[in-house]
Coordinates of C-alpha atoms in Angstrom, one line a residue:
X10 CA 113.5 161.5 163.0
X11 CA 114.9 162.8 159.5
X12 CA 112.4 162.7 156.6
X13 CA 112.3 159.2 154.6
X14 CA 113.2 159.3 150.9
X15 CA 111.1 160.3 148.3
X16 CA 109.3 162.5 151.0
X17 CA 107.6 166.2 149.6
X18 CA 106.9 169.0 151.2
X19 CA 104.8 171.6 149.4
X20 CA 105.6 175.0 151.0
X21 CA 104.9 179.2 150.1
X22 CA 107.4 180.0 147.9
X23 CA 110.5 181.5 149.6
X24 CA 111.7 185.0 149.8
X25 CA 115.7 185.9 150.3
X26 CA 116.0 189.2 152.8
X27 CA 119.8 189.0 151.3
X28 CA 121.3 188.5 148.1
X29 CA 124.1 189.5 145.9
X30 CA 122.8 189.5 142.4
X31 CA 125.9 191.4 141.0
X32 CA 125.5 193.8 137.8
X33 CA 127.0 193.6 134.6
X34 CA 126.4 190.1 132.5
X35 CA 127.1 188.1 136.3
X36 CA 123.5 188.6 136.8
X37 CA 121.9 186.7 134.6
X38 CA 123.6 183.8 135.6
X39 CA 122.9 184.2 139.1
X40 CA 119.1 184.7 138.3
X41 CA 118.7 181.8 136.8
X42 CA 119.5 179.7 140.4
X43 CA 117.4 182.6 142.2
X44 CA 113.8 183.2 140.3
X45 CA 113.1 179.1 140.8
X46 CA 113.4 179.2 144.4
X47 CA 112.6 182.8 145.4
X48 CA 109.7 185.1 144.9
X49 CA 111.2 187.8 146.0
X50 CA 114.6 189.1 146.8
X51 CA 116.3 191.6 148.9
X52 CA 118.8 193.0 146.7
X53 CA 122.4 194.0 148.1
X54 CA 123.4 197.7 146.7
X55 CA 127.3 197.1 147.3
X56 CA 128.3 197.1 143.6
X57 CA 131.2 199.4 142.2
X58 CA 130.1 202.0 142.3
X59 CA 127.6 201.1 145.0
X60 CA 123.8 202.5 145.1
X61 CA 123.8 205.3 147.0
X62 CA 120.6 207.1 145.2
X63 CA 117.2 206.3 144.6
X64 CA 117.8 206.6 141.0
X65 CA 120.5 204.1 140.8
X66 CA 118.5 201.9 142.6
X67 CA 115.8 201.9 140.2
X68 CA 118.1 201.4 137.1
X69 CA 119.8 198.5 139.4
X70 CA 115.8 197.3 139.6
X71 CA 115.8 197.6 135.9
X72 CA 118.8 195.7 135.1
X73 CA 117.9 192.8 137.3
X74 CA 114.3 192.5 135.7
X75 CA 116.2 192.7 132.0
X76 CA 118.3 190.1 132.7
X77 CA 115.4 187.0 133.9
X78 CA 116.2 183.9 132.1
X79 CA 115.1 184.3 128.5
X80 CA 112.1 181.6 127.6
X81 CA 111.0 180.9 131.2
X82 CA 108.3 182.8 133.1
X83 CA 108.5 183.6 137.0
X84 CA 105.5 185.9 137.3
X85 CA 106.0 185.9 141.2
X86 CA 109.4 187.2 141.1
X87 CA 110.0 190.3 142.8
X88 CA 113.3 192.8 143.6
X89 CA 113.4 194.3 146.0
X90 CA 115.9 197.2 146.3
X91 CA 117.7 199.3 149.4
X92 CA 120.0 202.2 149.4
X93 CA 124.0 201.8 150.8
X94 CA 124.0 204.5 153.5
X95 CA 126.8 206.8 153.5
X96 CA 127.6 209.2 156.1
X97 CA 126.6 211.6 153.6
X98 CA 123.0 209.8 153.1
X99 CA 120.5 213.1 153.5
X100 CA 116.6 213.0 154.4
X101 CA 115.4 214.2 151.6
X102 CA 117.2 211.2 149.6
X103 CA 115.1 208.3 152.2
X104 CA 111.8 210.2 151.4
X105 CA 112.7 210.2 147.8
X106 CA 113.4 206.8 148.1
X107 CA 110.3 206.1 150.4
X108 CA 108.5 207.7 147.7
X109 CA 109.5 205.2 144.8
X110 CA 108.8 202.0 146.9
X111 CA 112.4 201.5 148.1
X112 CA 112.3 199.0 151.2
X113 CA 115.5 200.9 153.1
X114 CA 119.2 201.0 153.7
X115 CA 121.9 198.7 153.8
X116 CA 124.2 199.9 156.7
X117 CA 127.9 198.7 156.1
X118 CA 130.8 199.8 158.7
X119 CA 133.1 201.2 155.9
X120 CA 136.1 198.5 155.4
X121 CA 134.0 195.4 156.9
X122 CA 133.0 193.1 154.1
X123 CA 133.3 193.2 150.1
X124 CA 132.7 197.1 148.9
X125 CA 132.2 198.4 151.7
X126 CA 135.0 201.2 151.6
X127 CA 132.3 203.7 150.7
X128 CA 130.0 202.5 154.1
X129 CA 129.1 204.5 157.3
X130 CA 132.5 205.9 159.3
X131 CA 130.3 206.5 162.6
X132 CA 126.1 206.0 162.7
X133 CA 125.7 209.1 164.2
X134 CA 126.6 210.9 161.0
X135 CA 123.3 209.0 160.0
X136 CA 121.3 209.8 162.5
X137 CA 119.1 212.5 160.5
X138 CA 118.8 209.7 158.0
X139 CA 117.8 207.2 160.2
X140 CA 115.0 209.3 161.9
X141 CA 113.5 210.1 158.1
X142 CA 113.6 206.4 157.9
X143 CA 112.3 205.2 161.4
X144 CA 109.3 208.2 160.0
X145 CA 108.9 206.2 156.9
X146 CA 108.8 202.7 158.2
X147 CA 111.6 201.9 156.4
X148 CA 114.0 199.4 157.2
X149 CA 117.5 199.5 158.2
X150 CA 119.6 196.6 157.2
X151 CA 122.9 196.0 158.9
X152 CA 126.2 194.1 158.7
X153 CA 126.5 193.5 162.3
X154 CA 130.2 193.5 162.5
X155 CA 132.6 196.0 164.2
X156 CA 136.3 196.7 162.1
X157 CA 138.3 196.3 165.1
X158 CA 139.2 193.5 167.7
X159 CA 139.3 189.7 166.8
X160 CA 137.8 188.9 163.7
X161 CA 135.6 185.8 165.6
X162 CA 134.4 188.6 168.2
X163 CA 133.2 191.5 166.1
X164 CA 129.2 190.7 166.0
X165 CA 129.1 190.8 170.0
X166 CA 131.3 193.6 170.1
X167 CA 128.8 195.1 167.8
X168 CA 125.9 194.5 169.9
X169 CA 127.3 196.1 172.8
X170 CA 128.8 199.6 170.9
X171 CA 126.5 200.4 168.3
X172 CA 123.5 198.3 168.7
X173 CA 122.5 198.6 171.7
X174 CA 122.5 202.7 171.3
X175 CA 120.8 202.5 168.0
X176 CA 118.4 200.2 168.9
X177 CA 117.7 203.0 172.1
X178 CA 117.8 206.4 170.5
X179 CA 115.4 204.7 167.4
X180 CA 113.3 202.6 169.0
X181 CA 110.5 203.1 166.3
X182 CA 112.9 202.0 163.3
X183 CA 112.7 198.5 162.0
X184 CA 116.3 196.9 161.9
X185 CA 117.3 193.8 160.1
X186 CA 120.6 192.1 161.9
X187 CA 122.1 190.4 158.8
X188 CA 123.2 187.3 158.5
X189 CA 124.2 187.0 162.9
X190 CA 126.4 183.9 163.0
X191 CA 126.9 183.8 167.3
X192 CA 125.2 182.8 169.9
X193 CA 125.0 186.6 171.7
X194 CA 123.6 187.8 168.5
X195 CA 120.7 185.0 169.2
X196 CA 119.7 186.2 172.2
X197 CA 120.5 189.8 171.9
X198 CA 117.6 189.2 169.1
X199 CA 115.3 187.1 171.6
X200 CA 115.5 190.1 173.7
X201 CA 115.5 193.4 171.9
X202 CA 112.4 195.3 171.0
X203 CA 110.2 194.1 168.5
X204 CA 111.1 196.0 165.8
X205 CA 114.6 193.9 166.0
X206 CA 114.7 190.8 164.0
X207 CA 117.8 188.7 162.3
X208 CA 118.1 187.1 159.2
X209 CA 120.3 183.7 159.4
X210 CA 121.9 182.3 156.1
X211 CA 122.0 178.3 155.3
X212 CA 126.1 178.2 155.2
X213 CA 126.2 179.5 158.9
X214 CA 123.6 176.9 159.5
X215 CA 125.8 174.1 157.8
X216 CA 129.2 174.6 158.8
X217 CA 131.5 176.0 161.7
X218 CA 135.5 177.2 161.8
X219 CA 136.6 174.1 161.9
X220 CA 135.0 173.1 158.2
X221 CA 136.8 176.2 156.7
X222 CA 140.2 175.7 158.6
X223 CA 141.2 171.8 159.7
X224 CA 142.8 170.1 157.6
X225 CA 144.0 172.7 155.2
X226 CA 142.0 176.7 154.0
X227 CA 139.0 176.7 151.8
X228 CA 138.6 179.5 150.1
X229 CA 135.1 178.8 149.1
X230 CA 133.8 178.3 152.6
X231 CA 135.8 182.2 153.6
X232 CA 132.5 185.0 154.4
X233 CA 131.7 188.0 156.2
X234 CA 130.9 187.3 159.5
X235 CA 133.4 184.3 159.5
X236 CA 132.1 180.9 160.2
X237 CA 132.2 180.4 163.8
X238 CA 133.1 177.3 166.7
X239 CA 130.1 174.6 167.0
X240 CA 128.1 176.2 169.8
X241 CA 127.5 179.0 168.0
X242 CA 126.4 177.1 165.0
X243 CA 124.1 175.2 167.2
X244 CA 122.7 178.1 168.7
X245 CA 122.0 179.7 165.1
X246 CA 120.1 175.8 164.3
X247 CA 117.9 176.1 167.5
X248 CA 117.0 179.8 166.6
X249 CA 116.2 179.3 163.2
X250 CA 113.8 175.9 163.7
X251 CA 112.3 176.9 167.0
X252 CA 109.6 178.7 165.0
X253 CA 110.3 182.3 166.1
X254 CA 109.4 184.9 164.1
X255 CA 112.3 187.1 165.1
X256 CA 114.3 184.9 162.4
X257 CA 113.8 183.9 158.6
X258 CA 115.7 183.6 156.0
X259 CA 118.1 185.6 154.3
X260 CA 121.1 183.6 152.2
X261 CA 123.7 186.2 151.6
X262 CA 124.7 184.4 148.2
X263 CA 127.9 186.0 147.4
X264 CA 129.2 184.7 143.9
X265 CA 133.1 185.8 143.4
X266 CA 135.0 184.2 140.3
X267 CA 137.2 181.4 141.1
X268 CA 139.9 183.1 140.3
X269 CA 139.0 185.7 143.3
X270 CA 138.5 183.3 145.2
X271 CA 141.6 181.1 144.8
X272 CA 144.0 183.5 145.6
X273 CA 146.7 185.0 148.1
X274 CA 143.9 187.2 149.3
X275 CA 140.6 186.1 148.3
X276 CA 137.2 187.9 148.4
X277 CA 134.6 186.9 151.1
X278 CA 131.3 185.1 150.3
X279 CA 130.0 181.8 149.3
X280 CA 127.5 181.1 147.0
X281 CA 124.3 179.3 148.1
X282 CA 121.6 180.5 144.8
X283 CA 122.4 177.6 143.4
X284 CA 120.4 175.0 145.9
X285 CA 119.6 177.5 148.9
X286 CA 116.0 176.7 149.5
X287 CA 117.3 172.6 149.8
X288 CA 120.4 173.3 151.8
X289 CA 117.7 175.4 154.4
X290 CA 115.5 171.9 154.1
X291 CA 118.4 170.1 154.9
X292 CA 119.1 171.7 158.3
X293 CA 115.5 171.7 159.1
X294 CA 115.0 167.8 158.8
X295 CA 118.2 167.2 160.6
X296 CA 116.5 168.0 163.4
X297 CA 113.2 167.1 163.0
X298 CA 111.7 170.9 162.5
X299 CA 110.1 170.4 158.5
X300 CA 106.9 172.0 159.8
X301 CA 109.0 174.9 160.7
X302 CA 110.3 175.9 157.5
X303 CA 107.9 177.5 155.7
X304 CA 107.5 180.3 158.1
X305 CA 111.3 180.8 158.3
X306 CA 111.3 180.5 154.6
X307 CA 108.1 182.1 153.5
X308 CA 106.6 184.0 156.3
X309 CA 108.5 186.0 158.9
X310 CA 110.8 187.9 156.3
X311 CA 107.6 189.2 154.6
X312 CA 105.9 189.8 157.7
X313 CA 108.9 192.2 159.0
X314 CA 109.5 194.0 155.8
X315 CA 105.8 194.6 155.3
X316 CA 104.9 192.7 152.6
X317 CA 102.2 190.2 151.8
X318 CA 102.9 186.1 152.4
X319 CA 103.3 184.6 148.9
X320 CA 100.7 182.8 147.4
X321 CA 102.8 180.7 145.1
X322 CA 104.2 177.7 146.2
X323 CA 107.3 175.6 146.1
X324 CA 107.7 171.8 145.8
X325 CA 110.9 169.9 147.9
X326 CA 111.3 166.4 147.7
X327 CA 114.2 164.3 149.7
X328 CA 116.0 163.4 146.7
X329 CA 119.4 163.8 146.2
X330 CA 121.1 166.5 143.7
X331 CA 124.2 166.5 142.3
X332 CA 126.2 169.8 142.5
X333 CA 128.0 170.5 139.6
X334 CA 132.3 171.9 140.1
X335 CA 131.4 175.1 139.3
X336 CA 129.3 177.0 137.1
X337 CA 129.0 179.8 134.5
X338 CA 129.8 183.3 136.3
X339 CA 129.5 185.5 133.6
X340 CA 131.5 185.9 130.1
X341 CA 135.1 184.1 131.0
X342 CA 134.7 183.0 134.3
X343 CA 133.5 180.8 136.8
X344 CA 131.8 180.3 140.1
X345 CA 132.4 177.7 142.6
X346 CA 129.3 176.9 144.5
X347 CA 128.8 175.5 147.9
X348 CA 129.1 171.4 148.0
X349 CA 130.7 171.6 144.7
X350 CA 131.6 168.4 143.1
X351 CA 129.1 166.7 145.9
X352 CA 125.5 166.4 146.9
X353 CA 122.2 168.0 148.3
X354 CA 119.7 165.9 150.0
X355 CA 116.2 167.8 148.5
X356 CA 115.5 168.5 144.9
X357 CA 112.9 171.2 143.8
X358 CA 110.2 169.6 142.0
X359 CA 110.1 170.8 138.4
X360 CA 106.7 171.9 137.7

């Protein structure tokens, strides 16, 4: 039975395994959704140009801690930062990264989600890389989508050409299967090594093909892997509240102006910072699983990237929040969030 009104649920504060923080002015904007809900997070590297080096990934690190909202304090907040592998990605760049306290790679087939042109061509031009990394314990983060076939099928297609191999030829190297979004990349998780373990983001949790395509196209509900039919979705809800430890939470906010958005060709991603932690809640106390969400929240990330379970905490209560139409998005420009113009059922309680 769904939570009664007014109900609060105290819980370790939340880390993100995925998030697009942007560079440039955009971030500030989108840190001040992220550093309430999230003690640490997982920052992408696909920028223009994208973060190929350990020392643009510091500078990245230093641009995201310079722009924190100005009179507020978040002492737990944390980036963390990865490399975008390239085919040209060498050793000796992973244990100069290892070295500075970078957490991995982001592995991106070239051409199959927003900036990604510069990604891998074929893994096995990475291999060298990947066995510094598996020697580090780094991790290896991937977009688990093929560039060829139907656009609904690439993720099991995936699984079966390059997974599958990788998982074999490294089986020491810890792997993070990105936002999966089907039903084979569930159970392809539930039975891989244990050093395989998926993140699973709140819009794949809330919505299915037929939210982003009946009725007429909404642009704001268009990502990378595509929303999927209503078995998969369900399959993704059952994973994600069963209390595994193979999943936890990573939200792949993807803020794009409006303007990118609404358009003849329009840029993949939707953007979740603004009420992530509540739209996870959400899902959870539709079927009955609030115990379960702190450890998919707050525990099984950390735990597979190696890092110690927050001792902060976060607040929920099951009171409804109004989402504004859009929000700021940098100088001149806007963002249109996810349930814009309508509501969330938990709040965050201002401490």
């Amino acid at each position: 039975m769904p939570a009664a009104p007014g109900t609060k649920l105290t819980i370790r504060l939340p880390d993100d395994f995925h998030h697009h923080a942007r560079d440039g002015p955009k971030t500030a904007t989108i840190l001040q959704h992220v550093c309430p809900r999230f003690g640490r997070c997982l920052m992408m590297p696909n920028l223009k140009p994208p973060v190929t080096t350990t020392e643009m990934a510091l500078a990245y690190k230093q641009h995201i801690l310079a722009s924190m909202p100005e009179g507020q304090s978040f002492p737990h907040f944390q980036p963390v930062m990865v490399l975008y592998l390239t085919d040209q990605t060498t050793p000796e760049e992973i244990q100069k990264a290892a070295a500075q306290g970078i957490a991995g790679c982001k592995y991106y087939p070239a051409g199959a989600t927003t900036n990604s042109d510069h990604g891998v061509t074929d893994i096995r031009k990475c291999y060298p890389a990947l066995q510094e990394m598996s020697d580090q314990g780094m991790m290896l983060c991937i977009h688990s989508e093929v560039t060829h076939g139907d656009i609904f099928e690439r993720e099991p297609i995936f699984i079966e050409e390059v997974m599958k191999p990788l998982v074999r030829d490294f089986p020491k190297l810890k792997i993070t299967m990105e936002h999966i979004s089907t039903k084979e990349a569930v159970d392809y998780v539930l039975s891989a090594p244990d050093n395989v373990k998926a993140s699973i983001t709140c819009h794949h949790l809330l919505f299915n093909r037929n939210h982003l395509l009946v009725g007429g196209i909404r642009p704001h509900l268009y990502c990378l892997p595509i929303l999927k039919g209503e078995v998969h979705r369900q399959a993704l809800i059952v994973a994600a509240t069963s209390g595994s430890p193979r999943f936890f939470l990573g939200t792949d906010s993807a803020p794009h102006a409006m303007y990118n958005k609404e358009t003849a060709c329009g840029c993949a991603g939707v953007y979740t910072a603004h009420a992530a932690v509540e739209f996870y809640a959400e899902v959870f106390d539709s079927v009955d699983a609030l115990d379960k969400l702190e450890d998919f929240c707050s525990s099984f990330g950390a735990d597979h990237y190696g890092l110690p379970r927050s001792t902060a905490t976060l607040t929920l209560v099951k009171q409804p929040q109004d989402v504004p139409i859009t929000f700021d998005f940098g100088p001149g420009s806007k963002v249109v969030p996810l349930r814009s113009g309508e509501q969330v059922q938990w709040s965050i309680v201002s401490e």
